[in-house]
Coordinates of N, CA and C in Angstrom, one line a residue:
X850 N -4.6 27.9 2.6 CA -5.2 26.6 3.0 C -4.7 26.4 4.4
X851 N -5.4 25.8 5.4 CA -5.1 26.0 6.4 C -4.5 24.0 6.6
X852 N -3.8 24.2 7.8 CA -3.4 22.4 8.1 C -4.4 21.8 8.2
X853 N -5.4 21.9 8.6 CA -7.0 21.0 9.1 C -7.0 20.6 7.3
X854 N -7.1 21.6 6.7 CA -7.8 21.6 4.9 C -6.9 21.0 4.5
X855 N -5.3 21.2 4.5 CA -4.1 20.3 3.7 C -4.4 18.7 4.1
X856 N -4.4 18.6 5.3 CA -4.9 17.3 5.9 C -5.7 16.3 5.5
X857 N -6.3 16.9 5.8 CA -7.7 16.1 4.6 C -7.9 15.7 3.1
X858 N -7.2 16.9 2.8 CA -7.3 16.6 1.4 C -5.9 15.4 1.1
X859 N -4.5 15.8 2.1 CA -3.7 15.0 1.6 C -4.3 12.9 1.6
X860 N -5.1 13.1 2.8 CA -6.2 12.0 3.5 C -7.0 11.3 2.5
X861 N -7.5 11.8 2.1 CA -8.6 11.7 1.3 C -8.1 11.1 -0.2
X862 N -6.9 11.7 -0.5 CA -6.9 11.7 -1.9 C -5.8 10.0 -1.5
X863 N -4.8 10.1 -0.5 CA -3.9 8.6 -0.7 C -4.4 8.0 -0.1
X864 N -5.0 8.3 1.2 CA -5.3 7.2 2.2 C -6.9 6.3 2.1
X865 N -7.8 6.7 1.2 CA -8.8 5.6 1.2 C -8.7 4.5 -0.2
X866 N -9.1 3.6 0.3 CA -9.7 2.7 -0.5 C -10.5 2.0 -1.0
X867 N -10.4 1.0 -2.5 CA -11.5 0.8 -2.6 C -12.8 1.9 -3.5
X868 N -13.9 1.4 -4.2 CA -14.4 2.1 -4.8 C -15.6 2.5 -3.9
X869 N -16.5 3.2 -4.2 CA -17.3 3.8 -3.3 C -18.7 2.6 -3.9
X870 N -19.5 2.2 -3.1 CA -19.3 2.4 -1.5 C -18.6 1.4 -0.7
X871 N -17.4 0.6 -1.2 CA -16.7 -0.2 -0.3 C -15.4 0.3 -0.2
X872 N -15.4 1.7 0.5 CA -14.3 1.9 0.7 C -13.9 2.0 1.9
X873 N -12.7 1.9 2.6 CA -12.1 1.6 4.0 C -10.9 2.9 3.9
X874 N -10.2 3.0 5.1 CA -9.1 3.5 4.9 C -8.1 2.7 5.3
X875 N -6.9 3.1 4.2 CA -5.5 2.6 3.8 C -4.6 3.3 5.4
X876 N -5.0 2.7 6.1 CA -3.8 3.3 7.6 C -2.4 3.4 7.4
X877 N -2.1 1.9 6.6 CA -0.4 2.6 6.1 C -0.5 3.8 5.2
X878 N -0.9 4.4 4.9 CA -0.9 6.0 3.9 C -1.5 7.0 4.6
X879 N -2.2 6.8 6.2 CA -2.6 7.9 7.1 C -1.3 9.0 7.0
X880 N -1.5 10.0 6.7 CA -0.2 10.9 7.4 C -1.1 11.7 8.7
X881 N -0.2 11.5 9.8 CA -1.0 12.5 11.0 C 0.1 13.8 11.7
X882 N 1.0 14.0 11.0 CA 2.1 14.8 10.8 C 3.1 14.9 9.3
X883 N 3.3 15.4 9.2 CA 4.2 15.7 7.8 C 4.7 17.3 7.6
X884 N 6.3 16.9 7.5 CA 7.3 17.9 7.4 C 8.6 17.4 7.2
X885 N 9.4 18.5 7.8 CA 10.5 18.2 6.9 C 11.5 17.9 7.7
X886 N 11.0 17.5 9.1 CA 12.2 16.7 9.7 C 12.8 15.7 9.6
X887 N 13.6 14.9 10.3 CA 14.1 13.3 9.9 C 12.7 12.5 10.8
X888 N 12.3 11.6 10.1 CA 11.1 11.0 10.9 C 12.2 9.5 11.3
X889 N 11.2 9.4 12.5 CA 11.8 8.3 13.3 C 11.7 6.7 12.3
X890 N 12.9 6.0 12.6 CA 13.4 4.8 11.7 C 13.2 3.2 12.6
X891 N 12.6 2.6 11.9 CA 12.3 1.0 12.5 C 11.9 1.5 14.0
X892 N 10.9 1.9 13.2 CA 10.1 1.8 15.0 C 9.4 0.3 15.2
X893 N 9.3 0.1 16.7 CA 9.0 -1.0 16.6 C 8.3 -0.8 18.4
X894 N 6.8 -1.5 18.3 CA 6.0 -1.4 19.4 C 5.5 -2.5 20.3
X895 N 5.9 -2.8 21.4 CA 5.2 -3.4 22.3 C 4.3 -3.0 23.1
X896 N 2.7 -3.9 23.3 CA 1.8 -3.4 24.2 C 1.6 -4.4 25.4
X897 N 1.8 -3.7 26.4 CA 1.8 -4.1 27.9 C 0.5 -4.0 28.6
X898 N -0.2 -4.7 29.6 CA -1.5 -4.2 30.1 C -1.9 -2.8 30.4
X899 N -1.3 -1.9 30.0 CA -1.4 -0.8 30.7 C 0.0 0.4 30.3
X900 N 0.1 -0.1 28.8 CA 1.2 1.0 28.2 C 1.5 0.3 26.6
X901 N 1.9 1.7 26.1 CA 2.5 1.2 24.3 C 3.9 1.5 24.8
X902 N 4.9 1.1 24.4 CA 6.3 1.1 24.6 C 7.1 1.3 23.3
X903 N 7.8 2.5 22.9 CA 7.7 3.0 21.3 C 9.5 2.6 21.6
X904 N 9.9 1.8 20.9 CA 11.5 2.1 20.6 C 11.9 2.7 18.7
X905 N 12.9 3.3 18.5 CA 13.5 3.8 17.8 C 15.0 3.5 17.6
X906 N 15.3 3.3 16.2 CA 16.6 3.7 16.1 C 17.5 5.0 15.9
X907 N 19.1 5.1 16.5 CA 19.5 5.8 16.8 C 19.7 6.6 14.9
X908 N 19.5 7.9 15.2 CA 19.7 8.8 14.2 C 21.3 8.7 13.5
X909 N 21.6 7.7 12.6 CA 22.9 7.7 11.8 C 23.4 8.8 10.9
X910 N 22.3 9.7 10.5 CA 23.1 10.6 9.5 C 23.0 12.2 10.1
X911 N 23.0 12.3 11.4 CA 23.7 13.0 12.5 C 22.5 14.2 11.9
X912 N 21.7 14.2 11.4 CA 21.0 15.4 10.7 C 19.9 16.0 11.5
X913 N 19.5 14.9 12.7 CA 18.0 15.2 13.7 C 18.3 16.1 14.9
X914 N 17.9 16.5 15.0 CA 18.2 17.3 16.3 C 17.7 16.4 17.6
X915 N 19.1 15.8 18.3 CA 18.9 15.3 19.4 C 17.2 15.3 20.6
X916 N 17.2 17.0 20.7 CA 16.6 17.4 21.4 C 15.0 17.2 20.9
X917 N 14.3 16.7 19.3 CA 13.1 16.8 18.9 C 12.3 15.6 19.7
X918 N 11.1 16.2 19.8 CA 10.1 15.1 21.0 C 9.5 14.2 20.2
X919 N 8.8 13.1 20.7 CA 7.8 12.6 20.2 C 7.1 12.7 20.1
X920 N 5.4 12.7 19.0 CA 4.5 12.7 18.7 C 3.9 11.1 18.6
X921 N 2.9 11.1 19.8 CA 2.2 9.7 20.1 C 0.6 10.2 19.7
X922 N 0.6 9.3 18.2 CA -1.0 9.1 18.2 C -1.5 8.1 17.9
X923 N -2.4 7.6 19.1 CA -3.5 6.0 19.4 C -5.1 6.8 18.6
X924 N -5.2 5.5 17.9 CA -6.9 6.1 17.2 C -7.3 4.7 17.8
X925 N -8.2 4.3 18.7 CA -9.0 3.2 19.2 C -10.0 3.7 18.2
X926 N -10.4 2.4 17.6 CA -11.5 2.5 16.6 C -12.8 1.6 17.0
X927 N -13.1 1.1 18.3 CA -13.7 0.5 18.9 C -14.6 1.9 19.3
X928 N -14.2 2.8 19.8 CA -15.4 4.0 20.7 C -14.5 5.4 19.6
X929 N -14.1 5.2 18.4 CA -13.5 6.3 17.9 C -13.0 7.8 18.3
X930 N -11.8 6.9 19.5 CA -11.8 7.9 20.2 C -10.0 8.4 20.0
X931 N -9.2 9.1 20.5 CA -8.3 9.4 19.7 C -7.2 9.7 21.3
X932 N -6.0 8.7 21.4 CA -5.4 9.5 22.8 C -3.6 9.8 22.2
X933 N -3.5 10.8 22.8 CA -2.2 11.7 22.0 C -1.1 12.0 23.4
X934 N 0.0 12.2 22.4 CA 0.7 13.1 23.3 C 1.5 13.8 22.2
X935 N 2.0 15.4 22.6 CA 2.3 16.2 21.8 C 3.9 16.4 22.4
X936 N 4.4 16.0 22.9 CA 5.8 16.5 23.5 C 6.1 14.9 24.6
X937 N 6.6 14.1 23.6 CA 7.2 12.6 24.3 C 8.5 12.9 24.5
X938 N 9.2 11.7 24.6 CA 11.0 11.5 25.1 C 11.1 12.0 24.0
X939 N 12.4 12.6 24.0 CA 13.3 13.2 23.0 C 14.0 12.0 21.9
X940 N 14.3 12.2 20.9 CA 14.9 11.4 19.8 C 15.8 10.6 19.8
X941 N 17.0 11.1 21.2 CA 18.2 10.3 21.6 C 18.0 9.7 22.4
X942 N 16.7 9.7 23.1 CA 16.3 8.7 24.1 C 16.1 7.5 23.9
X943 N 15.7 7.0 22.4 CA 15.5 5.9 21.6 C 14.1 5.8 21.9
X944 N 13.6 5.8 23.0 CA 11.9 5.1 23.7 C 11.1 5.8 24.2
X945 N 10.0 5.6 24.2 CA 9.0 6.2 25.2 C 8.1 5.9 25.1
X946 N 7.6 5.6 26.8 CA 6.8 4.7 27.1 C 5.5 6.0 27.4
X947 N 4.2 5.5 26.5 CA 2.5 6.0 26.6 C 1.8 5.1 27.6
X948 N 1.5 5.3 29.2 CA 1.0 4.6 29.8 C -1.0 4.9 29.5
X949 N -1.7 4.2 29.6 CA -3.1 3.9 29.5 C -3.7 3.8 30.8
X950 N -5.0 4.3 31.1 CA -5.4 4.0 32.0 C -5.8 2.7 32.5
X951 N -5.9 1.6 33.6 CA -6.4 0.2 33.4 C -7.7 -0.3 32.7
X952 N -7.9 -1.3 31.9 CA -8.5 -1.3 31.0 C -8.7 -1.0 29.8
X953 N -7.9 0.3 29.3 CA -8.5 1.3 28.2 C -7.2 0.3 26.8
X954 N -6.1 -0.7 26.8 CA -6.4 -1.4 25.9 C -6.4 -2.6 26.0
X955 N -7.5 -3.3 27.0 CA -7.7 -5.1 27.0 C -8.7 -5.1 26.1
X956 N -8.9 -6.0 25.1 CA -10.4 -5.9 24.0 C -10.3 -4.7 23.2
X957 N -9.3 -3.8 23.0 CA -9.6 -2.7 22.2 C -8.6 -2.6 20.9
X958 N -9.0 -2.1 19.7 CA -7.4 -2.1 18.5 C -7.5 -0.5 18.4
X959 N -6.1 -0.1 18.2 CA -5.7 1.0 18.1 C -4.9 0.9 16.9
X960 N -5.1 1.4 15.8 CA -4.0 2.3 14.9 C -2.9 3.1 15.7
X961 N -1.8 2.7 15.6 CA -1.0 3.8 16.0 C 0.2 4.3 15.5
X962 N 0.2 5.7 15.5 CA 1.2 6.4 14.9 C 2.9 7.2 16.1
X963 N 3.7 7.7 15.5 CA 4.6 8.3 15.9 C 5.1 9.5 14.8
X964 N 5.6 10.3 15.8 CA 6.1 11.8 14.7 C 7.1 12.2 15.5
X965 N 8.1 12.8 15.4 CA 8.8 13.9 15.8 C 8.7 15.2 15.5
X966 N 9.0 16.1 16.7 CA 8.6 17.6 16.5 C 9.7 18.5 17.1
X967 N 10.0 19.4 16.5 CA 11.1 20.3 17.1 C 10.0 21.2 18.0
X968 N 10.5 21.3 19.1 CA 9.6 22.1 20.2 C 10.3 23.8 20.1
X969 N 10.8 24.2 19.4 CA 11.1 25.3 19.3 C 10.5 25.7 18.4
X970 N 10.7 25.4 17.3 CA 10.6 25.4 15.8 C 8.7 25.4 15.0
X971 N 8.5 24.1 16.4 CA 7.2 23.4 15.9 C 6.9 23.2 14.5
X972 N 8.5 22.9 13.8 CA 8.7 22.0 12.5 C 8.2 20.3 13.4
X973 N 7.9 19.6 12.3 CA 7.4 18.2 12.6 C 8.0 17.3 11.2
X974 N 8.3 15.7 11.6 CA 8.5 14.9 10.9 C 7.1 14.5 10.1
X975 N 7.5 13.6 9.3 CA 6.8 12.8 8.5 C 6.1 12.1 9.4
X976 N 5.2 11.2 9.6 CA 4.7 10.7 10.7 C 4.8 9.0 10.2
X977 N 5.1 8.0 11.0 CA 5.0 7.3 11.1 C 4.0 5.8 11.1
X978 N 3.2 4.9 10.7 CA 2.4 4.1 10.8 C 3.0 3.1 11.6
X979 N 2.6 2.6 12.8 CA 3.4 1.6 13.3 C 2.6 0.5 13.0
X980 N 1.2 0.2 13.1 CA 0.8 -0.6 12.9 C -1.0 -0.6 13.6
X981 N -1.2 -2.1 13.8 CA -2.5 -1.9 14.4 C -2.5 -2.8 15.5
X982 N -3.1 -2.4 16.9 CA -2.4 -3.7 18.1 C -4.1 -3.6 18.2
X983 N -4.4 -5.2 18.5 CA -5.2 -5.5 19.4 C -5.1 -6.4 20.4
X984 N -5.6 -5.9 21.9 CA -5.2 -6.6 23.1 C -6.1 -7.4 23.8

């Protein structure tokens, strides 16, 4: 089975809602990474005119690898369009700031997620739901 096919299917089967045809998707049960790293804890997001600003708490059971990046994913559901980053601040950085072009979130809601990824390994955390912003 390939990750596209695991994905979907893991998608499909927790994350919607609802009986057919009123069904929506469940965003807290989106997974958009999943593995077996430590996934990031009380994250918590501020949006600025022109950036998501991701903080994290510090790793207490010493088990994460300092050096693992972050995984930034915005789903704007307004033009269903999807903006990522695959290699953010590292894990002991606590934060990292996703700047936007001007414009791209005044009037717009984004789903957004966070992951951690070992860049050597290209092991990946559990992924994160932070929430839904609109600006």
């Amino acid at each position: 089975m390939t990750a596209n096919n695991a994905a979907k299917s893991v998608n499909l089967l927790h994350a919607i809602k609802g009986e057919f045809p009123n069904q929506e998707i469940n965003w807290n049960a989106v997974l958009v990474a999943d593995g077996a790293l430590l996934k990031p804890e009380n994250v918590k997001v501020n949006v600025s005119e022109n950036a998501f600003n991701f903080t994290w708490d510090q790793d207490i059971t010493a088990t994460g690898n300092p050096n693992d990046r972050t995984i930034i994913l915005l789903y704007n559901k307004k033009f269903g369009r999807v903006h990522a980053n695959y290699s953010g601040a590292q894990r002991d950085e606590l934060s990292h700031n996703f700047p936007m072009k001007p414009g791209y979130i005044k009037d717009n809601t984004y789903e957004v997620f966070i992951a951690f990824k070992d860049i050597m390994s290209d092991e990946v955390s559990k992924s994160v739901y932070c929430g839904r912003f609109t600006n």
